[in-house]
Amino acid sequence: MSRWVHVNGDWLPEAAAKVSVFDRGFLFADGVYEVTSVLDGKLADFDGHAARLMRSLAALEMPAPCDRDRLLALHREAVARNDLTEGMVYLQVTRGAAERDFAWPEAPEPSVVLFTQARPLVEAPAAQRGLRVITVPDLRWGRRDIKTVQLLYPSMAKMQAKAAGCDDAWMVEAGHVTEGTSNNAWIIAGGRIVTRGLGTEILHGITRAAVLRLADEAGLAIEERAFTPEEAKVADEAFATAATIFVMPVVEIDGVRLGDGTPGPLTRRLRALYIDEMRRSAI
Ligand code: PLP
């Protein structure tokens, strides 16, 4: 079944959706993106994603192609045209087509692309069994707080995980876990929920922020600090967060099972709290 894809103002059948070979997103990975989940046909945490997009664009001195209201309208049109009830909307903004040159064009005309992917999110099979992860060195660039389309290393790390018969990789730098290939990493130890603090070393996850808020409202103890792989392997529970996986249990790290090897009770509670909140607040 063909999807409707948005490219620079037009809605096209996916086979006809194309951008220029001179697009700087294609030539230099000079672009940023957002992935917003769709639940019951509505957008979860849209404003968080829109705000982070603007932040990523500003960090790269890229002009915003439109304002928040127009972005919302585009997202809603993507959902409506594709009859999407559950899944995600992918948005990419690049600096657009220009003669190939390391220096940016002075007056770029950004490319804007949106497409949808239908996928069960609430009843994702992985949420029942939990993820098995490996640790790998974090060899990405130093501005991971900007959500660029420069995803080759995380993609390589994911392939390494698959080759090891696992689901994902947690990346490690200077002895501490930074994050997963496409998610933020968390552990629960001694009743405390631990996730790395914000900085340039990790993406400032929109799901991470929501989970911190919900955990705080539920009166749970939280520590925003870096943790080591060794600490993670003896933790009571672990999980990963991202827009399309919500709160996803992690049950094994480098072949070491956490607890009894099944999703932990606090992780399951946080997942349920998060899904309830997104269902309530989606627009
Ligand atoms: N960290 C990385 C490297 C990611 O790619 C992502 C999502 O794609 C996240 C964290 C989670 O971010 P969010 O919760 O905003 O989806």
mmCIF file of C-alpha atoms and ligand atoms in Angstrom:
data_model
loop_
_atom_site.group_PDB
_atom_site.id
_atom_site.type_symbol
_atom_site.label_atom_id
_atom_site.label_comp_id
_atom_site.label_asym_id
_atom_site.label_seq_id
_atom_site.Cartn_x
_atom_site.Cartn_y
_atom_site.Cartn_z
ATOM 1 C CA MET A 1 0.000 0.000 0.000
ATOM 2 C CA SER A 2 1.456 3.338 -1.040
ATOM 3 C CA ARG A 3 1.741 6.140 1.489
ATOM 4 C CA TRP A 4 1.310 9.858 0.960
ATOM 5 C CA VAL A 5 4.608 11.604 1.551
ATOM 6 C CA HIS A 6 5.146 15.328 1.976
ATOM 7 C CA VAL A 7 8.029 16.911 0.044
ATOM 8 C CA ASN A 8 8.486 20.672 0.068
ATOM 9 C CA GLY A 9 4.837 21.647 -0.021
ATOM 10 C CA ASP A 10 3.505 18.730 -2.094
ATOM 11 C CA TRP A 11 1.822 15.486 -1.040
ATOM 12 C CA LEU A 12 2.977 12.681 -3.315
ATOM 13 C CA PRO A 13 2.602 8.899 -3.566
ATOM 14 C CA GLU A 14 5.754 7.475 -1.978
ATOM 15 C CA ALA A 15 7.297 6.281 -5.263
ATOM 16 C CA ALA A 16 7.128 9.829 -6.614
ATOM 17 C CA ALA A 17 8.510 11.491 -3.458
ATOM 18 C CA LYS A 18 12.036 12.661 -4.272
ATOM 19 C CA VAL A 19 14.633 15.257 -3.295
ATOM 20 C CA SER A 20 17.584 16.582 -5.280
ATOM 21 C CA VAL A 21 20.925 14.707 -5.399
ATOM 22 C CA PHE A 22 22.412 18.102 -4.466
ATOM 23 C CA ASP A 23 20.459 18.199 -1.217
ATOM 24 C CA ARG A 24 22.893 18.849 1.628
ATOM 25 C CA GLY A 25 21.089 16.242 3.691
ATOM 26 C CA PHE A 26 22.199 13.657 1.112
ATOM 27 C CA LEU A 27 25.736 15.040 0.597
ATOM 28 C CA PHE A 28 26.697 16.169 4.132
ATOM 29 C CA ALA A 29 24.057 14.752 6.515
ATOM 30 C CA ASP A 30 23.268 18.460 6.907
ATOM 31 C CA GLY A 31 19.815 17.942 8.309
ATOM 32 C CA VAL A 32 17.811 17.289 11.439
ATOM 33 C CA TYR A 33 14.769 15.177 12.168
ATOM 34 C CA GLU A 34 12.051 14.329 14.648
ATOM 35 C CA VAL A 35 9.963 11.224 15.183
ATOM 36 C CA THR A 36 6.597 11.762 16.838
ATOM 37 C CA SER A 37 4.485 8.819 17.874
ATOM 38 C CA VAL A 38 0.826 8.522 16.964
ATOM 39 C CA LEU A 39 -1.649 6.975 19.372
ATOM 40 C CA ASP A 40 -5.369 6.700 18.648
ATOM 41 C CA GLY A 41 -4.720 8.831 15.555
ATOM 42 C CA LYS A 42 -3.254 11.685 17.645
ATOM 43 C CA LEU A 43 0.252 13.077 18.112
ATOM 44 C CA ALA A 44 2.003 12.286 21.384
ATOM 45 C CA ASP A 45 4.087 15.067 22.976
ATOM 46 C CA PHE A 46 3.974 17.101 19.747
ATOM 47 C CA ASP A 47 5.081 20.310 21.428
ATOM 48 C CA GLY A 48 8.148 18.671 22.917
ATOM 49 C CA HIS A 49 9.226 17.453 19.480
ATOM 50 C CA ALA A 50 8.482 20.793 17.809
ATOM 51 C CA ALA A 51 10.534 22.638 20.446
ATOM 52 C CA ARG A 52 13.478 20.265 20.061
ATOM 53 C CA LEU A 53 13.346 20.605 16.268
ATOM 54 C CA MET A 54 13.646 24.386 16.627
ATOM 55 C CA ARG A 55 16.559 23.907 19.034
ATOM 56 C CA SER A 56 18.365 21.540 16.612
ATOM 57 C CA LEU A 57 17.824 23.968 13.723
ATOM 58 C CA ALA A 58 19.115 26.901 15.767
ATOM 59 C CA ALA A 59 22.207 24.942 16.850
ATOM 60 C CA LEU A 60 23.053 24.439 13.159
ATOM 61 C CA GLU A 61 22.116 27.997 12.186
ATOM 62 C CA MET A 62 19.496 26.594 9.860
ATOM 63 C CA PRO A 63 16.373 28.675 9.283
ATOM 64 C CA ALA A 64 13.119 27.132 10.472
ATOM 65 C CA PRO A 65 11.028 26.201 7.434
ATOM 66 C CA CYS A 66 7.780 27.103 9.208
ATOM 67 C CA ASP A 67 6.305 27.787 12.630
ATOM 68 C CA ARG A 68 4.886 25.348 15.190
ATOM 69 C CA ASP A 69 1.271 25.693 13.969
ATOM 70 C CA ARG A 70 2.172 24.895 10.368
ATOM 71 C CA LEU A 71 4.275 21.945 11.581
ATOM 72 C CA LEU A 72 1.300 20.650 13.542
ATOM 73 C CA ALA A 73 -0.942 21.012 10.494
ATOM 74 C CA LEU A 74 1.577 19.055 8.375
ATOM 75 C CA HIS A 75 1.800 16.288 10.982
ATOM 76 C CA ARG A 76 -1.981 16.071 11.217
ATOM 77 C CA GLU A 77 -2.288 15.935 7.455
ATOM 78 C CA ALA A 78 0.270 13.095 7.326
ATOM 79 C CA VAL A 79 -1.810 11.165 9.872
ATOM 80 C CA ALA A 80 -5.108 11.860 8.111
ATOM 81 C CA ARG A 81 -3.944 11.160 4.552
ATOM 82 C CA ASN A 82 -2.408 7.853 5.636
ATOM 83 C CA ASP A 83 -5.270 6.829 7.906
ATOM 84 C CA LEU A 84 -2.776 6.270 10.691
ATOM 85 C CA THR A 85 -4.079 5.213 14.096
ATOM 86 C CA GLU A 86 -0.836 3.948 15.660
ATOM 87 C CA GLY A 87 2.767 4.420 14.583
ATOM 88 C CA MET A 88 4.881 7.444 13.873
ATOM 89 C CA VAL A 89 5.376 10.552 11.813
ATOM 90 C CA TYR A 90 8.945 11.111 10.611
ATOM 91 C CA LEU A 91 9.927 14.706 9.851
ATOM 92 C CA GLN A 92 13.216 15.728 8.274
ATOM 93 C CA VAL A 93 14.465 19.233 7.576
ATOM 94 C CA THR A 94 17.709 19.700 5.653
ATOM 95 C CA ARG A 95 19.586 22.783 4.502
ATOM 96 C CA GLY A 96 18.327 21.962 1.020
ATOM 97 C CA ALA A 97 19.940 21.739 -2.407
ATOM 98 C CA ALA A 98 23.035 23.821 -3.193
ATOM 99 C CA GLU A 99 26.237 23.487 -5.203
ATOM 100 C CA ARG A 100 28.451 21.025 -3.293
ATOM 101 C CA ASP A 101 30.621 23.065 -0.936
ATOM 102 C CA PHE A 102 31.625 22.552 2.697
ATOM 103 C CA ALA A 103 30.607 26.154 3.356
ATOM 104 C CA TRP A 104 26.860 26.572 3.805
ATOM 105 C CA PRO A 105 24.869 28.492 1.227
ATOM 106 C CA GLU A 106 24.049 32.005 2.430
ATOM 107 C CA ALA A 107 20.346 31.769 1.725
ATOM 108 C CA PRO A 108 19.432 28.096 2.036
ATOM 109 C CA GLU A 109 16.051 26.815 0.969
ATOM 110 C CA PRO A 110 15.336 24.039 3.435
ATOM 111 C CA SER A 111 13.940 20.694 2.301
ATOM 112 C CA VAL A 112 11.035 19.412 4.364
ATOM 113 C CA VAL A 113 9.944 15.788 4.204
ATOM 114 C CA LEU A 114 7.290 13.982 6.253
ATOM 115 C CA PHE A 115 6.223 10.365 6.046
ATOM 116 C CA THR A 116 4.407 7.933 8.313
ATOM 117 C CA GLN A 117 5.103 4.406 9.508
ATOM 118 C CA ALA A 118 2.296 2.260 10.906
ATOM 119 C CA ARG A 119 3.408 0.065 13.803
ATOM 120 C CA PRO A 120 1.898 -1.348 16.990
ATOM 121 C CA LEU A 121 3.404 0.700 19.811
ATOM 122 C CA VAL A 122 1.328 -0.097 22.900
ATOM 123 C CA GLU A 123 1.263 -3.831 22.196
ATOM 124 C CA ALA A 124 4.834 -3.972 20.846
ATOM 125 C CA PRO A 125 6.011 -7.594 21.249
ATOM 126 C CA ALA A 126 9.381 -6.444 22.649
ATOM 127 C CA ALA A 127 7.617 -4.829 25.629
ATOM 128 C CA GLN A 128 6.523 -8.269 26.836
ATOM 129 C CA ARG A 129 9.901 -9.980 26.649
ATOM 130 C CA GLY A 130 12.249 -6.995 27.099
ATOM 131 C CA LEU A 131 15.367 -6.046 25.164
ATOM 132 C CA ARG A 132 18.753 -7.716 25.257
ATOM 133 C CA VAL A 133 21.552 -5.203 24.786
ATOM 134 C CA ILE A 134 25.308 -5.241 24.327
ATOM 135 C CA THR A 135 27.692 -2.424 25.214
ATOM 136 C CA VAL A 136 29.914 -0.834 22.566
ATOM 137 C CA PRO A 137 32.267 2.160 22.585
ATOM 138 C CA ASP A 138 30.523 5.437 21.772
ATOM 139 C CA LEU A 139 32.315 6.638 18.647
ATOM 140 C CA ARG A 140 29.825 9.317 17.579
ATOM 141 C CA TRP A 141 30.553 13.014 17.133
ATOM 142 C CA GLY A 142 30.466 15.351 20.126
ATOM 143 C CA ARG A 143 27.139 17.163 19.585
ATOM 144 C CA ARG A 144 24.679 14.362 20.259
ATOM 145 C CA ASP A 145 22.251 16.893 21.688
ATOM 146 C CA ILE A 146 21.519 18.000 18.113
ATOM 147 C CA LYS A 147 19.190 15.510 16.447
ATOM 148 C CA THR A 148 20.992 15.249 13.107
ATOM 149 C CA VAL A 149 20.449 12.625 10.418
ATOM 150 C CA GLN A 150 24.098 11.611 10.840
ATOM 151 C CA LEU A 151 23.200 8.121 12.118
ATOM 152 C CA LEU A 152 25.828 5.842 10.609
ATOM 153 C CA TYR A 153 27.605 4.915 13.828
ATOM 154 C CA PRO A 154 24.392 4.099 15.741
ATOM 155 C CA SER A 155 23.377 2.048 12.718
ATOM 156 C CA MET A 156 26.709 0.153 12.857
ATOM 157 C CA ALA A 157 26.242 -0.419 16.592
ATOM 158 C CA LYS A 158 22.741 -1.774 15.971
ATOM 159 C CA MET A 159 24.157 -4.222 13.412
ATOM 160 C CA GLN A 160 26.776 -5.320 15.939
ATOM 161 C CA ALA A 161 23.966 -5.992 18.417
ATOM 162 C CA LYS A 162 22.043 -7.981 15.813
ATOM 163 C CA ALA A 163 25.152 -10.009 14.954
ATOM 164 C CA ALA A 164 25.428 -10.856 18.671
ATOM 165 C CA GLY A 165 21.802 -12.060 18.665
ATOM 166 C CA CYS A 166 20.670 -9.000 20.660
ATOM 167 C CA ASP A 167 18.251 -6.125 20.151
ATOM 168 C CA ASP A 168 20.274 -2.988 20.723
ATOM 169 C CA ALA A 169 23.573 -1.511 21.870
ATOM 170 C CA TRP A 170 24.218 0.819 24.797
ATOM 171 C CA MET A 171 27.124 3.079 23.999
ATOM 172 C CA VAL A 172 29.892 3.676 26.521
ATOM 173 C CA GLU A 173 32.269 6.624 26.783
ATOM 174 C CA ALA A 174 34.906 7.210 29.478
ATOM 175 C CA GLY A 175 33.583 4.212 31.374
ATOM 176 C CA HIS A 176 29.966 5.398 31.501
ATOM 177 C CA VAL A 177 26.880 4.601 29.468
ATOM 178 C CA THR A 178 25.840 7.496 27.249
ATOM 179 C CA GLU A 179 22.654 6.128 25.645
ATOM 180 C CA GLY A 180 21.211 3.467 23.358
ATOM 181 C CA THR A 181 21.541 3.629 19.567
ATOM 182 C CA SER A 182 18.212 5.460 19.326
ATOM 183 C CA ASN A 183 17.018 5.778 22.915
ATOM 184 C CA ASN A 184 17.974 7.003 26.360
ATOM 185 C CA ALA A 185 19.272 4.439 28.862
ATOM 186 C CA TRP A 186 18.032 3.975 32.429
ATOM 187 C CA ILE A 187 18.629 1.672 35.388
ATOM 188 C CA ILE A 188 16.768 1.138 38.647
ATOM 189 C CA ALA A 189 18.923 0.266 41.627
ATOM 190 C CA GLY A 190 18.032 0.283 45.309
ATOM 191 C CA GLY A 191 14.638 1.780 44.480
ATOM 192 C CA ARG A 192 16.216 4.757 42.673
ATOM 193 C CA ILE A 193 15.719 5.518 39.009
ATOM 194 C CA VAL A 194 18.971 6.568 37.360
ATOM 195 C CA THR A 195 19.530 8.163 33.950
ATOM 196 C CA ARG A 196 22.340 10.283 32.585
ATOM 197 C CA GLY A 197 22.054 14.049 33.049
ATOM 198 C CA LEU A 198 21.648 16.359 30.060
ATOM 199 C CA GLY A 199 24.707 17.576 28.181
ATOM 200 C CA THR A 200 26.190 17.376 24.703
ATOM 201 C CA GLU A 201 26.905 13.637 25.202
ATOM 202 C CA ILE A 202 23.283 12.528 24.728
ATOM 203 C CA LEU A 203 20.133 13.464 22.905
ATOM 204 C CA HIS A 204 17.712 15.281 25.178
ATOM 205 C CA GLY A 205 14.949 12.727 24.822
ATOM 206 C CA ILE A 206 11.400 14.016 24.822
ATOM 207 C CA THR A 207 10.274 10.685 26.286
ATOM 208 C CA ARG A 208 13.040 10.957 28.899
ATOM 209 C CA ALA A 209 11.672 14.333 30.031
ATOM 210 C CA ALA A 210 8.111 12.983 30.270
ATOM 211 C CA VAL A 211 9.201 9.902 32.214
ATOM 212 C CA LEU A 212 11.223 12.017 34.663
ATOM 213 C CA ARG A 213 8.155 14.200 35.226
ATOM 214 C CA LEU A 214 5.838 11.218 35.724
ATOM 215 C CA ALA A 215 8.287 9.442 38.030
ATOM 216 C CA ASP A 216 8.619 12.591 40.113
ATOM 217 C CA GLU A 217 4.836 13.021 40.305
ATOM 218 C CA ALA A 218 4.573 9.390 41.436
ATOM 219 C CA GLY A 219 6.994 10.167 44.277
ATOM 220 C CA LEU A 220 9.765 7.911 42.942
ATOM 221 C CA ALA A 221 13.406 8.671 43.740
ATOM 222 C CA ILE A 222 15.373 9.914 40.721
ATOM 223 C CA GLU A 223 19.076 10.454 40.106
ATOM 224 C CA GLU A 224 20.249 12.216 36.957
ATOM 225 C CA ARG A 225 23.831 11.007 36.686
ATOM 226 C CA ALA A 226 26.051 8.842 34.544
ATOM 227 C CA PHE A 227 26.239 5.138 35.410
ATOM 228 C CA THR A 228 28.721 2.447 34.442
ATOM 229 C CA PRO A 229 28.007 -0.782 32.529
ATOM 230 C CA GLU A 230 29.110 -2.682 35.675
ATOM 231 C CA GLU A 231 26.503 -0.859 37.732
ATOM 232 C CA ALA A 232 23.877 -1.571 35.105
ATOM 233 C CA LYS A 233 24.638 -5.295 35.116
ATOM 234 C CA VAL A 234 23.855 -5.582 38.829
ATOM 235 C CA ALA A 235 20.858 -3.215 38.704
ATOM 236 C CA ASP A 236 17.401 -4.484 39.695
ATOM 237 C CA GLU A 237 15.860 -3.272 36.455
ATOM 238 C CA ALA A 238 16.800 -1.369 33.319
ATOM 239 C CA PHE A 239 14.916 0.236 30.476
ATOM 240 C CA ALA A 240 15.226 2.429 27.417
ATOM 241 C CA THR A 241 13.029 5.362 26.370
ATOM 242 C CA ALA A 242 12.231 6.850 22.982
ATOM 243 C CA ALA A 243 9.152 8.198 21.230
ATOM 244 C CA THR A 244 8.330 4.964 19.432
ATOM 245 C CA ILE A 245 9.234 2.472 22.172
ATOM 246 C CA PHE A 246 7.898 4.487 25.128
ATOM 247 C CA VAL A 247 9.383 2.817 28.223
ATOM 248 C CA MET A 248 10.958 -0.418 26.984
ATOM 249 C CA PRO A 249 12.281 -2.981 29.468
ATOM 250 C CA VAL A 250 15.897 -4.131 29.153
ATOM 251 C CA VAL A 251 16.398 -7.604 30.580
ATOM 252 C CA GLU A 252 19.966 -8.474 29.636
ATOM 253 C CA ILE A 253 23.228 -6.525 29.268
ATOM 254 C CA ASP A 254 26.303 -8.171 27.687
ATOM 255 C CA GLY A 255 24.806 -11.605 28.380
ATOM 256 C CA VAL A 256 24.111 -10.807 32.061
ATOM 257 C CA ARG A 257 20.463 -11.266 32.994
ATOM 258 C CA LEU A 258 18.896 -8.620 35.212
ATOM 259 C CA GLY A 259 16.832 -10.099 38.033
ATOM 260 C CA ASP A 260 14.860 -13.072 36.721
ATOM 261 C CA GLY A 261 15.324 -11.932 33.119
ATOM 262 C CA THR A 262 11.797 -10.586 32.686
ATOM 263 C CA PRO A 263 10.589 -6.946 32.595
ATOM 264 C CA GLY A 264 10.734 -5.485 36.102
ATOM 265 C CA PRO A 265 7.715 -4.194 38.068
ATOM 266 C CA LEU A 266 8.774 -0.539 38.276
ATOM 267 C CA THR A 267 9.593 -0.477 34.560
ATOM 268 C CA ARG A 268 6.156 -1.903 33.767
ATOM 269 C CA ARG A 269 4.554 0.696 36.015
ATOM 270 C CA LEU A 270 6.433 3.547 34.332
ATOM 271 C CA ARG A 271 5.443 2.203 30.900
ATOM 272 C CA ALA A 272 1.772 2.144 31.926
ATOM 273 C CA LEU A 273 1.983 5.658 33.416
ATOM 274 C CA TYR A 274 3.631 6.959 30.252
ATOM 275 C CA ILE A 275 1.088 5.374 27.890
ATOM 276 C CA ASP A 276 -1.825 6.704 29.986
ATOM 277 C CA GLU A 277 -0.351 10.193 29.986
ATOM 278 C CA MET A 278 0.310 10.183 26.231
ATOM 279 C CA ARG A 279 -3.217 8.924 25.524
ATOM 280 C CA ARG A 280 -4.596 11.707 27.703
ATOM 281 C CA SER A 281 -2.473 14.532 26.302
ATOM 282 C CA ALA A 282 -2.045 13.608 22.602
ATOM 283 C CA ILE A 283 -3.330 16.236 20.175
HETATM 284 N N1 PLP B 1 18.857 9.082 22.097
HETATM 285 C C1 PLP B 1 19.041 8.914 20.775
HETATM 286 C C2 PLP B 1 20.434 8.748 20.259
HETATM 287 C C3 PLP B 1 17.946 8.860 19.903
HETATM 288 O O1 PLP B 1 18.141 8.685 18.581
HETATM 289 C C4 PLP B 1 16.638 8.978 20.440
HETATM 290 C C5 PLP B 1 15.453 8.930 19.564
HETATM 291 O O2 PLP B 1 15.548 8.780 18.382
HETATM 292 C C6 PLP B 1 16.491 9.146 21.821
HETATM 293 C C7 PLP B 1 17.622 9.211 22.612
HETATM 294 C C8 PLP B 1 15.141 9.269 22.446
HETATM 295 O O3 PLP B 1 14.560 10.523 22.129
HETATM 296 P P1 PLP B 1 13.000 10.723 22.150
HETATM 297 O O4 PLP B 1 12.514 10.270 23.489
HETATM 298 O O5 PLP B 1 12.842 12.193 21.970
HETATM 299 O O6 PLP B 1 12.437 9.907 21.035
#
